PDB file of C-alpha atoms in Angstrom:
ATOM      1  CA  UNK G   8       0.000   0.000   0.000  1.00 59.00           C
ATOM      2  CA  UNK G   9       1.731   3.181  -0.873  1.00 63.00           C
ATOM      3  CA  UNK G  10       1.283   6.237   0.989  1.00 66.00           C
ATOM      4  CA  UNK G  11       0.382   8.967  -1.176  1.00 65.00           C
ATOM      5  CA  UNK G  12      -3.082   6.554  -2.300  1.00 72.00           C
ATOM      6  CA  UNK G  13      -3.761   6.243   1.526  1.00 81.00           C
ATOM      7  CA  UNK G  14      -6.647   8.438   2.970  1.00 84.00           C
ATOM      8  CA  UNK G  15      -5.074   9.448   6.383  1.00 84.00           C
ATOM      9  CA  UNK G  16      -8.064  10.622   8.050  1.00 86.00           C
ATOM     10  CA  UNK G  17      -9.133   6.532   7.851  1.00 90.00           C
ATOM     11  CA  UNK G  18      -6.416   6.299  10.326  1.00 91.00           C
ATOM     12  CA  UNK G  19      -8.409   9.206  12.897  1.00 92.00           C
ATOM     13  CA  UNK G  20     -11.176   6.417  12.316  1.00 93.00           C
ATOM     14  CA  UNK G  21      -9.407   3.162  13.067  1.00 93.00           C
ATOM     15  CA  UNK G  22      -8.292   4.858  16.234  1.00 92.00           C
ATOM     16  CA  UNK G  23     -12.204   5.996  17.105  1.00 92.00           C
ATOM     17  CA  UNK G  24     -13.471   2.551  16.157  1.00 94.00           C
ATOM     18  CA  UNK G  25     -11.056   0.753  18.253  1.00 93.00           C
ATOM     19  CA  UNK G  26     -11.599   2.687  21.168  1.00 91.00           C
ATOM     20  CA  UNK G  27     -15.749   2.821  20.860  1.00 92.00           C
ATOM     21  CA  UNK G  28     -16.064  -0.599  19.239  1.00 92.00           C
ATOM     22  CA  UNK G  29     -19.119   0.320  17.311  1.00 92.00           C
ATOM     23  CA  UNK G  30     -20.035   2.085  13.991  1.00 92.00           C
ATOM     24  CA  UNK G  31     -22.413   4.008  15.813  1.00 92.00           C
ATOM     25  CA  UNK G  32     -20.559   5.868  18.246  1.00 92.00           C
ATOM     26  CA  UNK G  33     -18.148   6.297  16.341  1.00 92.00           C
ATOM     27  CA  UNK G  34     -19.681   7.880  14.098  1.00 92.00           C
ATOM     28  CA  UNK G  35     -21.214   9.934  16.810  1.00 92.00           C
ATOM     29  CA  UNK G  36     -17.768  11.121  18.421  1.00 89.00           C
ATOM     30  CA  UNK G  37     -16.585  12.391  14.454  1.00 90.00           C
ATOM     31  CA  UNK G  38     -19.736  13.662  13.838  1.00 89.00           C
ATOM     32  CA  UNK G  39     -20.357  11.569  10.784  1.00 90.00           C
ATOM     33  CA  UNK G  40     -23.442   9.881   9.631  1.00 92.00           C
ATOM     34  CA  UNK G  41     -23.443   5.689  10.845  1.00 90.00           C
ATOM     35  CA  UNK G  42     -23.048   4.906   6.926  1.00 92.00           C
ATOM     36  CA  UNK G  43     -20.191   7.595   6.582  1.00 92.00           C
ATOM     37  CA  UNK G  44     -18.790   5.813   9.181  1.00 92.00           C
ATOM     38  CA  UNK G  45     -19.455   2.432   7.833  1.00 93.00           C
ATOM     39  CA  UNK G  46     -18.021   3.476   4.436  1.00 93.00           C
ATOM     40  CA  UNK G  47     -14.363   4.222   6.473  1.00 92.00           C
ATOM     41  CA  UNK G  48     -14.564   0.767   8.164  1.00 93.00           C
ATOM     42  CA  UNK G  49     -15.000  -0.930   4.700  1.00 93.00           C
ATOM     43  CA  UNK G  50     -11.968   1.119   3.331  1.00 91.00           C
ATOM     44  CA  UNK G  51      -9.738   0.343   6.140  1.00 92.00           C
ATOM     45  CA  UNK G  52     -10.676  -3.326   5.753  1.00 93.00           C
ATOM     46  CA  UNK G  53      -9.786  -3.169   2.038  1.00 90.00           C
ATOM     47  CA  UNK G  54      -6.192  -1.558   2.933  1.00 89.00           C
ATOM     48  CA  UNK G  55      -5.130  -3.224   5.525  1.00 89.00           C
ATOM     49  CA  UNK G  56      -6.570  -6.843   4.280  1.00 91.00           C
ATOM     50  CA  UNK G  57      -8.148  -7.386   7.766  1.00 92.00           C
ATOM     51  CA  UNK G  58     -11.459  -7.503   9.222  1.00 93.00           C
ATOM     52  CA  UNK G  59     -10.359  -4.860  11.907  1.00 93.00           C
ATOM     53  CA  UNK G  60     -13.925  -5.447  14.036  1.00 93.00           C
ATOM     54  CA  UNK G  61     -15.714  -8.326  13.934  1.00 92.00           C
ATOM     55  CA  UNK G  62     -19.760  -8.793  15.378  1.00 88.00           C
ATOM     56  CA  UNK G  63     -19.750 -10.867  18.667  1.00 86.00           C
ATOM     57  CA  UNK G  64     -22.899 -11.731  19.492  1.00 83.00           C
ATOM     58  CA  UNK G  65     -24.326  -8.022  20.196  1.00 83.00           C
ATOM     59  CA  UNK G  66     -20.933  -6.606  20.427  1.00 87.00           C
ATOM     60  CA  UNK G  67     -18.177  -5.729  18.204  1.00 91.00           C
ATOM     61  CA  UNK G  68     -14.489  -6.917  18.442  1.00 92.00           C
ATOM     62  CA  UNK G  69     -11.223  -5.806  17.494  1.00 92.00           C
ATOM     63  CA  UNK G  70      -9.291  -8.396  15.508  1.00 93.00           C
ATOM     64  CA  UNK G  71      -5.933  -9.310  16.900  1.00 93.00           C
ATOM     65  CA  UNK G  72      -4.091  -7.334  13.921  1.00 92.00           C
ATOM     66  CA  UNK G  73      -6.167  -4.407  14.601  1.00 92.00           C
ATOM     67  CA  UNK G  74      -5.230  -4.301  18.727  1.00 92.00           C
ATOM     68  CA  UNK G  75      -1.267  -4.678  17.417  1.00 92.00           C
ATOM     69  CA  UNK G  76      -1.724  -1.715  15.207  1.00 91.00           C
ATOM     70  CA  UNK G  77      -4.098   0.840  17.302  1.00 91.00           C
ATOM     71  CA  UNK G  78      -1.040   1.796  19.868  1.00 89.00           C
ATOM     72  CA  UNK G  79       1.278   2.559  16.653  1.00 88.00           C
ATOM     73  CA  UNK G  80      -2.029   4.211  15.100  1.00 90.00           C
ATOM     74  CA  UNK G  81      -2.320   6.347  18.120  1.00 87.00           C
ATOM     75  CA  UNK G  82       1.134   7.275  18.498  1.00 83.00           C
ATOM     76  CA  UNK G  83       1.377   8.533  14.544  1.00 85.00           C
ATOM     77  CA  UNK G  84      -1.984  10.254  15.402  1.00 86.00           C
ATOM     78  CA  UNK G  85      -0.450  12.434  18.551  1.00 81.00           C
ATOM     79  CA  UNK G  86       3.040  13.008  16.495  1.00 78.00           C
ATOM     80  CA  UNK G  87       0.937  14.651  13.219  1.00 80.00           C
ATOM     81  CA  UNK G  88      -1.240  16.529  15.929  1.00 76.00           C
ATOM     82  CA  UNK G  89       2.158  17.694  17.663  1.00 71.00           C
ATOM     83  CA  UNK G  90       3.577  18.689  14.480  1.00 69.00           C
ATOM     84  CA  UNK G  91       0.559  20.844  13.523  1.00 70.00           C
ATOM     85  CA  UNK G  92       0.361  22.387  16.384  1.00 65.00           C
ATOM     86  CA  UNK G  93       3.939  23.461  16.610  1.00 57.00           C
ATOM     87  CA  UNK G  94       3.524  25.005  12.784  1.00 57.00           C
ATOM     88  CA  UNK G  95       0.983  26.747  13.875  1.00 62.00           C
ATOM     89  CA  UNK G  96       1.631  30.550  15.379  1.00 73.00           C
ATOM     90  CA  UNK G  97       0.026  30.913  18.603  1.00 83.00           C
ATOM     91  CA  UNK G  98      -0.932  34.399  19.203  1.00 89.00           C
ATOM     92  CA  UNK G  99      -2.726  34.692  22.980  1.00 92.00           C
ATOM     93  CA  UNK G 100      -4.769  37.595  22.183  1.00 92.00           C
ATOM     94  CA  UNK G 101      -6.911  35.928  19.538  1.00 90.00           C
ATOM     95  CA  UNK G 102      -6.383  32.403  20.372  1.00 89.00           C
ATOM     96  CA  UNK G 103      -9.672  30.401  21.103  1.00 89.00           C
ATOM     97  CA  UNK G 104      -7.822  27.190  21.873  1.00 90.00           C
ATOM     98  CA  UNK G 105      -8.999  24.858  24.883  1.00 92.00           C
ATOM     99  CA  UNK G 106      -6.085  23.855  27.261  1.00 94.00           C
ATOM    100  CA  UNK G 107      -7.216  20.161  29.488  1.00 95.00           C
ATOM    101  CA  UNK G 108      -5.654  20.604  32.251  1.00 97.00           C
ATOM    102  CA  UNK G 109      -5.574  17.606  34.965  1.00 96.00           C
ATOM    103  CA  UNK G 110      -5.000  19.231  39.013  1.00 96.00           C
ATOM    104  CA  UNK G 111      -6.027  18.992  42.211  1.00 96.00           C
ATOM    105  CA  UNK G 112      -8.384  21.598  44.566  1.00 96.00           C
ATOM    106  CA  UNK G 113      -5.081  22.446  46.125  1.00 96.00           C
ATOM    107  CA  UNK G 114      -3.321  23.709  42.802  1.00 97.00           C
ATOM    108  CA  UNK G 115      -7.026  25.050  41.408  1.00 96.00           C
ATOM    109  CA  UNK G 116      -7.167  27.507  44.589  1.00 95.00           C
ATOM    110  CA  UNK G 117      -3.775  28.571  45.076  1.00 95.00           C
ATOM    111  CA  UNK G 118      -2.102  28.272  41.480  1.00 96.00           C
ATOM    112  CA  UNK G 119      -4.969  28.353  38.453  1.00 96.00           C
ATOM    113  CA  UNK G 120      -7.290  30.419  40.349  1.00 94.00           C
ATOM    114  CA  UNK G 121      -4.293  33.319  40.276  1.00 93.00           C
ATOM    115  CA  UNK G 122      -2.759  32.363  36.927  1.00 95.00           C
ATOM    116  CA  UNK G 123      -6.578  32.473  35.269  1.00 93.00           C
ATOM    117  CA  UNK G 124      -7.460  36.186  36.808  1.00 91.00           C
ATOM    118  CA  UNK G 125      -3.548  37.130  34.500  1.00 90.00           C
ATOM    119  CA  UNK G 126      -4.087  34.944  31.446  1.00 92.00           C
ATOM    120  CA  UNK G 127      -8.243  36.360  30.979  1.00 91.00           C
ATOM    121  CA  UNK G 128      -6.021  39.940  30.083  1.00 91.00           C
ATOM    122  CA  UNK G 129      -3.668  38.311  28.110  1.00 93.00           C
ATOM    123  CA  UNK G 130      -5.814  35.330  26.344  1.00 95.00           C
ATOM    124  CA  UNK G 131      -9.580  36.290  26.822  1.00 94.00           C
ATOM    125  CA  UNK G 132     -10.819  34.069  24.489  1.00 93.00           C
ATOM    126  CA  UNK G 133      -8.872  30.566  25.566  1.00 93.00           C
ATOM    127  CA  UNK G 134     -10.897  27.734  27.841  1.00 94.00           C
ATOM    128  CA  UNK G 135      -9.343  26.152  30.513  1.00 95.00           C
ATOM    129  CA  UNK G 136     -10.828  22.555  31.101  1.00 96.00           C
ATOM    130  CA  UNK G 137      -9.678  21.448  34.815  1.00 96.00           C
ATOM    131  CA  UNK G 138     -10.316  17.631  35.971  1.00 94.00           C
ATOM    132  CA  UNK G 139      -9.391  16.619  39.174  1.00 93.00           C
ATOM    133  CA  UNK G 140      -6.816  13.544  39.191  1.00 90.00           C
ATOM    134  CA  UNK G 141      -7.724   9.859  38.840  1.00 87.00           C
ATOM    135  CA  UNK G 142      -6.590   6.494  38.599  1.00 86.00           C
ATOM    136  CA  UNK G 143      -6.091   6.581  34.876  1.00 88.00           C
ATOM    137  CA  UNK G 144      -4.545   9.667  34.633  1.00 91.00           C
ATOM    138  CA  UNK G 145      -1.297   8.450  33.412  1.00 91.00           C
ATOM    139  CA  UNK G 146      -3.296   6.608  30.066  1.00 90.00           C
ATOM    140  CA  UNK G 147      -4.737  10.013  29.476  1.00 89.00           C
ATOM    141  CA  UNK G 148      -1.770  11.488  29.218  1.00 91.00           C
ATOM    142  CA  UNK G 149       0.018   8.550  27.031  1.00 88.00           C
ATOM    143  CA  UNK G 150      -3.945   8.860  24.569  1.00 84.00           C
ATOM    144  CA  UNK G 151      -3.121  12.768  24.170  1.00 85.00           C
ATOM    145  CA  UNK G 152      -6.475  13.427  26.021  1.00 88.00           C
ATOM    146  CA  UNK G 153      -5.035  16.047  28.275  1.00 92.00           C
ATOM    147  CA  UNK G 154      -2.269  18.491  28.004  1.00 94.00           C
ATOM    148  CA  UNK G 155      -1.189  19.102  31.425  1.00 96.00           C
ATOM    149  CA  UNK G 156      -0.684  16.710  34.403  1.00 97.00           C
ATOM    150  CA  UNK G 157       0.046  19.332  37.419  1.00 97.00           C
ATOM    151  CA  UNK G 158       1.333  16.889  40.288  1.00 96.00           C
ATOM    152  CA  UNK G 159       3.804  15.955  43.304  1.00 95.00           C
ATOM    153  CA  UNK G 160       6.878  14.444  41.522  1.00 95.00           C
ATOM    154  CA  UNK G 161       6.312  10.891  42.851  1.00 93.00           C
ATOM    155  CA  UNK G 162       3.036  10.340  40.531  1.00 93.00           C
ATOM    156  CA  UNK G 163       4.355  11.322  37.134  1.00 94.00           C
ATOM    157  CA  UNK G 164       4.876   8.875  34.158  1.00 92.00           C
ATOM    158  CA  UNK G 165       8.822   8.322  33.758  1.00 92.00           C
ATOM    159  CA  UNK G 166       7.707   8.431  29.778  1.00 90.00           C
ATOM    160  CA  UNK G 167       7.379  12.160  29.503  1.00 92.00           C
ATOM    161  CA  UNK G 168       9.010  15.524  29.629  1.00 92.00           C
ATOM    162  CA  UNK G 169       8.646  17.110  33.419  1.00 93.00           C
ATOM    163  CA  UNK G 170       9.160  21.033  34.889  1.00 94.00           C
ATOM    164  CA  UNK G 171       9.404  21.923  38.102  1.00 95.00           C
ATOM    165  CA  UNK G 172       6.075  24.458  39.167  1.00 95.00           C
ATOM    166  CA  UNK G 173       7.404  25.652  42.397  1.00 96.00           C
ATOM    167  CA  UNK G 174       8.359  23.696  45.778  1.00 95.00           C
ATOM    168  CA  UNK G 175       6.124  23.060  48.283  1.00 96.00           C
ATOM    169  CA  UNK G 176       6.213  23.108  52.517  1.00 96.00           C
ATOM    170  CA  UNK G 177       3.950  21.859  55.024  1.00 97.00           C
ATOM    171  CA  UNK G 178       2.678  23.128  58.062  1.00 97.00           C
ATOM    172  CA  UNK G 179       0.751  22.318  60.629  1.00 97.00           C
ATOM    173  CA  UNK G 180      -2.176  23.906  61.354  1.00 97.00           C
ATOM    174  CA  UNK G 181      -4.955  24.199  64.117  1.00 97.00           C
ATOM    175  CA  UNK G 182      -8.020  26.407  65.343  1.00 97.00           C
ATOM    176  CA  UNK G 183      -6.654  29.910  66.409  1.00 96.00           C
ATOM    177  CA  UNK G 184      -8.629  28.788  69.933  1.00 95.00           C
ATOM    178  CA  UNK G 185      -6.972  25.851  70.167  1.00 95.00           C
ATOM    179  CA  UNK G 186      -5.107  26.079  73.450  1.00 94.00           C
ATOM    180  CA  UNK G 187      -2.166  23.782  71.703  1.00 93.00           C
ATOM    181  CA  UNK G 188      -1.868  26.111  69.233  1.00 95.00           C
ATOM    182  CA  UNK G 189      -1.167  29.547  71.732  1.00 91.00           C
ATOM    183  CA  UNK G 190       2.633  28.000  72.291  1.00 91.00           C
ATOM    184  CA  UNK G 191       5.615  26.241  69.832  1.00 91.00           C
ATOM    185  CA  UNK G 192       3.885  23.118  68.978  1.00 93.00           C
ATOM    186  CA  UNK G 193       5.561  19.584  70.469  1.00 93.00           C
ATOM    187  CA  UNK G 194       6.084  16.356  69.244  1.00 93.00           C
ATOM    188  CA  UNK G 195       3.717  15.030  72.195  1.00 92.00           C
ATOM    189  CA  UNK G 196       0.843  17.849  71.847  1.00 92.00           C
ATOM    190  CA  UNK G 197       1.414  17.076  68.299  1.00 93.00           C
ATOM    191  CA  UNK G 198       0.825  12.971  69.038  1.00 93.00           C
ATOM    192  CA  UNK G 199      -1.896  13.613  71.491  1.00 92.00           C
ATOM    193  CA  UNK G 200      -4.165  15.884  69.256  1.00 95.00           C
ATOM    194  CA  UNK G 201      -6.651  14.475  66.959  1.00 96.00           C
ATOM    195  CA  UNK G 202      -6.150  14.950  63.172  1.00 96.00           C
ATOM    196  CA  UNK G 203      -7.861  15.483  59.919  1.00 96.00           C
ATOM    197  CA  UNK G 204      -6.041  13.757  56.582  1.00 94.00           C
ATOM    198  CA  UNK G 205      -7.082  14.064  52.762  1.00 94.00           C
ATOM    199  CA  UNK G 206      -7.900  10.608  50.986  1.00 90.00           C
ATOM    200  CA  UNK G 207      -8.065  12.017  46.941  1.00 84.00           C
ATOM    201  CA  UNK G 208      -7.060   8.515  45.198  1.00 79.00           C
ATOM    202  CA  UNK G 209      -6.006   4.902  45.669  1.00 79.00           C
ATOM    203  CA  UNK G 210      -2.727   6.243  45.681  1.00 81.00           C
ATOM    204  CA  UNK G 211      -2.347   8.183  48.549  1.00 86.00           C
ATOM    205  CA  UNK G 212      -1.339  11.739  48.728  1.00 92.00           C
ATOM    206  CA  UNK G 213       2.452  12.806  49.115  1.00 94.00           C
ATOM    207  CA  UNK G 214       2.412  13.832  52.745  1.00 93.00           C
ATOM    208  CA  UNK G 215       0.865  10.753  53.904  1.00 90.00           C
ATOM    209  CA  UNK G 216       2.856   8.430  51.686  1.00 91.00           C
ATOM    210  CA  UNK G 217       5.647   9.995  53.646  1.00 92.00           C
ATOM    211  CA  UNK G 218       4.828   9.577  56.775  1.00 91.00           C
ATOM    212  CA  UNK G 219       3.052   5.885  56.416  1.00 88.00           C
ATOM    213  CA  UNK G 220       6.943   5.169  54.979  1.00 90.00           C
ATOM    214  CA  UNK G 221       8.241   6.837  58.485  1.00 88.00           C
ATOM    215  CA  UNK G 222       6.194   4.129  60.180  1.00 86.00           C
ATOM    216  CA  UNK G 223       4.555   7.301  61.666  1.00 80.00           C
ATOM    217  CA  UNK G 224       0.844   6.911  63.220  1.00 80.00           C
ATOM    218  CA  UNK G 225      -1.208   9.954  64.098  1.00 86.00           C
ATOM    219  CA  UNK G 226      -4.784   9.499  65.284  1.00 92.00           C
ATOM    220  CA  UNK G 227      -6.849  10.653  62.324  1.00 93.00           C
ATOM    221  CA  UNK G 228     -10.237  11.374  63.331  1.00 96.00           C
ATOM    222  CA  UNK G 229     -11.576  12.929  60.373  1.00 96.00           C
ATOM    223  CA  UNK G 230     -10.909  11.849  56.549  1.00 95.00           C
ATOM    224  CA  UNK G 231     -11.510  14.324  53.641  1.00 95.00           C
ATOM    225  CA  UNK G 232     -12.259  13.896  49.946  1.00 93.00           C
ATOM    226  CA  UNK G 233     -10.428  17.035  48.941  1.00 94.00           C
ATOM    227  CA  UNK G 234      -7.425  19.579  50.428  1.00 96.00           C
ATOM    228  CA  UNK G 235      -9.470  22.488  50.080  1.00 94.00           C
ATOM    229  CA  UNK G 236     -12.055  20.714  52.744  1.00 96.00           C
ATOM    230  CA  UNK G 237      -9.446  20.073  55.585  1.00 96.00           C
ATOM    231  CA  UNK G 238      -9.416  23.713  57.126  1.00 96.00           C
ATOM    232  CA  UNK G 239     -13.125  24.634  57.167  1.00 96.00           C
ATOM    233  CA  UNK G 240     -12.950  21.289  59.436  1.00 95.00           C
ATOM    234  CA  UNK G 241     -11.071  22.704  62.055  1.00 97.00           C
ATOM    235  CA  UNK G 242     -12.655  25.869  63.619  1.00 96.00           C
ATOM    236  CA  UNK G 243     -14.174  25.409  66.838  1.00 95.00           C
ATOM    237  CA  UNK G 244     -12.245  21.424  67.127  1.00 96.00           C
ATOM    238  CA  UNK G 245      -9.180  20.620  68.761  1.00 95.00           C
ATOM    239  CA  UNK G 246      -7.958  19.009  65.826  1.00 96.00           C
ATOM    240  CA  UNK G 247      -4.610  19.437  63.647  1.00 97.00           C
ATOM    241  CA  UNK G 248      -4.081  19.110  60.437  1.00 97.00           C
ATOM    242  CA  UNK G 249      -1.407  19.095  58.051  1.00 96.00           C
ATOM    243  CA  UNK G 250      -1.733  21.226  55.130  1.00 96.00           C
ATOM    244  CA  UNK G 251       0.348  22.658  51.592  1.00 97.00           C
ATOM    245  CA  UNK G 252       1.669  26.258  53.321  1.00 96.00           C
ATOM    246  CA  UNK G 253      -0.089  28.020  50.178  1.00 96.00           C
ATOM    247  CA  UNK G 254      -3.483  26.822  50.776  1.00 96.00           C
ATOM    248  CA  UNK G 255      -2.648  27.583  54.834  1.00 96.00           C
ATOM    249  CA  UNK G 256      -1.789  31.103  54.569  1.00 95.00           C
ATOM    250  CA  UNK G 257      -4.617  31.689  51.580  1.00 93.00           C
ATOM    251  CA  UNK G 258      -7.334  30.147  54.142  1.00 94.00           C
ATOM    252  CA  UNK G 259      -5.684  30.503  57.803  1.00 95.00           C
ATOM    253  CA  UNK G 260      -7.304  34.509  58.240  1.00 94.00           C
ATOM    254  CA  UNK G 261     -10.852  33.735  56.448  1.00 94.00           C
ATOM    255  CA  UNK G 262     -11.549  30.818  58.808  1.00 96.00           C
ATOM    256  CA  UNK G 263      -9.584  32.006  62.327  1.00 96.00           C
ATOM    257  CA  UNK G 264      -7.101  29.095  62.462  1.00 97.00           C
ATOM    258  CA  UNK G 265      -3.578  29.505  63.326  1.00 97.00           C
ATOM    259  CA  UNK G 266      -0.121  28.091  61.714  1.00 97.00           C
ATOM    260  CA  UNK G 267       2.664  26.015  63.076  1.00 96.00           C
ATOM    261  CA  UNK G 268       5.712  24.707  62.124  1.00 96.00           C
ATOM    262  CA  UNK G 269       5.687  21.305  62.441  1.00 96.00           C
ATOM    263  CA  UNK G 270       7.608  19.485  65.505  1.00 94.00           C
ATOM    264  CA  UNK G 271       8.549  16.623  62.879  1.00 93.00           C
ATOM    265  CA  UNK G 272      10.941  16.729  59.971  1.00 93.00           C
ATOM    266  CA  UNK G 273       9.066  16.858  56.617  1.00 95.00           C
ATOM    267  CA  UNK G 274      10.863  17.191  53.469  1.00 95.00           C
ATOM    268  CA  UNK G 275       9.589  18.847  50.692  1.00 96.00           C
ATOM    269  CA  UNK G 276       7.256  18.886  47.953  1.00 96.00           C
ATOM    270  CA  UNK G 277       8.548  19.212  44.074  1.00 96.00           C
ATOM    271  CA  UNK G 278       5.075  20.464  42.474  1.00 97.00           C
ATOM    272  CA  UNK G 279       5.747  19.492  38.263  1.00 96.00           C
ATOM    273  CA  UNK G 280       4.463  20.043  35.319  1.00 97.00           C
ATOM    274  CA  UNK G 281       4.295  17.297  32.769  1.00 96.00           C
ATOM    275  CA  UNK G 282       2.869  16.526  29.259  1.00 94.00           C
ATOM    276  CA  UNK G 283       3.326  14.205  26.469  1.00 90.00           C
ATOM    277  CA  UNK G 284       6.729  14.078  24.909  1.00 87.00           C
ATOM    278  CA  UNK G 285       5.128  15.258  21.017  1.00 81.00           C
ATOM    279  CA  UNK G 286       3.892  18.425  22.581  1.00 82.00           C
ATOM    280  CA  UNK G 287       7.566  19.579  23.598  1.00 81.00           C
ATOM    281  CA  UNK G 288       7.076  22.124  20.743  1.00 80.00           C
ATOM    282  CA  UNK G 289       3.667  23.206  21.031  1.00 86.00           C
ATOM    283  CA  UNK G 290       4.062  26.743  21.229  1.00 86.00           C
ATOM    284  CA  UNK G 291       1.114  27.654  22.875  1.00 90.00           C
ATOM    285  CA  UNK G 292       1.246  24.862  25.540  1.00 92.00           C
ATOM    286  CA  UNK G 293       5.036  26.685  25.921  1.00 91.00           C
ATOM    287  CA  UNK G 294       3.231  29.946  26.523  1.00 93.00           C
ATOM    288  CA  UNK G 295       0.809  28.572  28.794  1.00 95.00           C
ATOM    289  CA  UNK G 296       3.667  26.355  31.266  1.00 94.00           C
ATOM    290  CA  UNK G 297       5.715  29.610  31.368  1.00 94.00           C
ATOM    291  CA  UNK G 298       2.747  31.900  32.560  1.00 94.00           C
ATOM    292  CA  UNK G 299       2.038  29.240  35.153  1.00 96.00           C
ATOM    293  CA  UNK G 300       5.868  29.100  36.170  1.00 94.00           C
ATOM    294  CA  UNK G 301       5.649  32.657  36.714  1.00 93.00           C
ATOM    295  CA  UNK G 302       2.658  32.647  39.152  1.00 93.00           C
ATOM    296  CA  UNK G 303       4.118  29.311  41.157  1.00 92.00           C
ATOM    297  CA  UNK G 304       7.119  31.396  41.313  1.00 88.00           C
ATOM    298  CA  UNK G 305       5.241  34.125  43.485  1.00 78.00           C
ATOM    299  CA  UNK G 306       6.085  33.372  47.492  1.00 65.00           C
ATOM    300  CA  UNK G 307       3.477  31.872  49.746  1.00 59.00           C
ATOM    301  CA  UNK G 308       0.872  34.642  50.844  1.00 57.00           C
ATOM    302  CA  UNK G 309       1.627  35.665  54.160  1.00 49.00           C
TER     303      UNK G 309
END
């Protein structure tokens, strides 16, 4: 099969019909009508001399050739995507372009919350898509579906370019009222004091993957679903908790709770910035890491 007599956009529909497995949605996610989308599968069966899906009882199944060939498929896919995109000139003042961005509450409140309020002057007219992480996070990125992981260092892919965002302390912190909390706080007060953790993913999060590697146990009385819940949990309670400094010092004076340094050694947090490795040249994703860069660069609020 030579090249130039190949229709490349069948190749955009192999990889949508091996992913949906079915002419119908398919057809649906490219917007095409079901017999459109029926014509590409009986082209891309001619070319390739394979069946590509097969009908299984009420389902439809990828041949074995055709599950070899989708990861290449996808791969060429996200290169000839890269390479348009880096062509392109990115100009922020007119650009309309949608960035995916994967973070957590934490980085939402104290980084993209900022960042936004600069780029809306800059780039009024780009969207900003944030999803909170999730177990598959790390396939999304690999599929091209997002184009920026925001994360602690330990839960990147080693497959693709990283940048450091800014570095990252934690603190302890406690209602203002909290009679522990009117003195330098103490390993024992420290051990003695209920606490409320954040549970975001089967994974843990960085501060408590530390300390369950420390062998260290404190009494956790409250669990959360999010970091951004943690300090509206502690007015009024007795309760510590340990928190990201930025979100601290951006929530510490609205909600009358009080910051420590902690009594144990904690080391600290690389905050990165990854994507895939065919979007190092995308200048506009360039435009966008460097505007976040500067903001992570700004010091803690005090």
């Amino acid at each position: 099969m030579r090249l130039d007599q190949f229709d490349l956009n069948l190749l955009i529909a192999f990889d949508v019909l091996i992913e949906e497995r079915s002419v119908t949605r398919a057809a649906q996610r490219l917007n095409l009508t079901q017999s459109a989308m029926s014509a590409a599968l009986k082209r891309l069966r001619e070319s390739f001399s394979d069946e590509i899906l097969v009908q299984h009882g009420k389902r439809m199944v990828p041949t074995a050739a055709a599950l070899s060939l989708a990861p290449d498929v996808s791969a060429a896919l996200l290169n000839m995507r890269a390479i348009l995109a880096s062509g392109m000139r990115f100009d922020p003042a007119s650009s309309q372009r949608k960035f995916r961005i994967v973070a957590s509450d934490y980085i939402t409140t104290v980084l993209l919350g900022p960042a936004l309020r600069l780029l809306h002057k800059e780039a009024p007219q780009i969207q900003i898509e944030i999803t909170l992480p999730r177990s598959d996070i790390l396939e999304m990125l690999d599929d091209g579906e997002i184009d920026l992981l925001i994360s602690p260092e330990q839960f990147l892919s080693p497959d693709h370019p990283r940048e450091l965002l800014f570095e990252e302390r934690h603190v302890v912190v406690g209602c203002a009222t909290n009679p522990i909390m009117q003195r330098p706080l103490d390993v024992e007060s420290y051990y003695a004091s209920g606490h409320v953790a954040t549970s975001v993913s089967r994974d843990g999060t960085f501060i408590d993957n530390y300390l369950r590697g420390q062998g260290e146990q404190r009494r956790v009385e409250v669990i959360c679903a999010a970091f951004s819940q943690v300090p509206w949990i502690l007015p009024g309670t007795s309760r510590l908790a340990l928190m990201h400094e930025r979100l601290a010092k951006e929530l510490a004076p609205v909600l009358g709770l009080k910051i420590q340094e902690p009594p144990i050694p904690l080391p600290l947090m690389r905050e990165m910035m990854q994507f895939h490795s065919a979007r190092s040249m995308d200048r506009g994703l360039s435009w966008l890491c460097a505007r976040l860069k500067a903001v992570g660069a700004a010091p803690a609020r005090v």
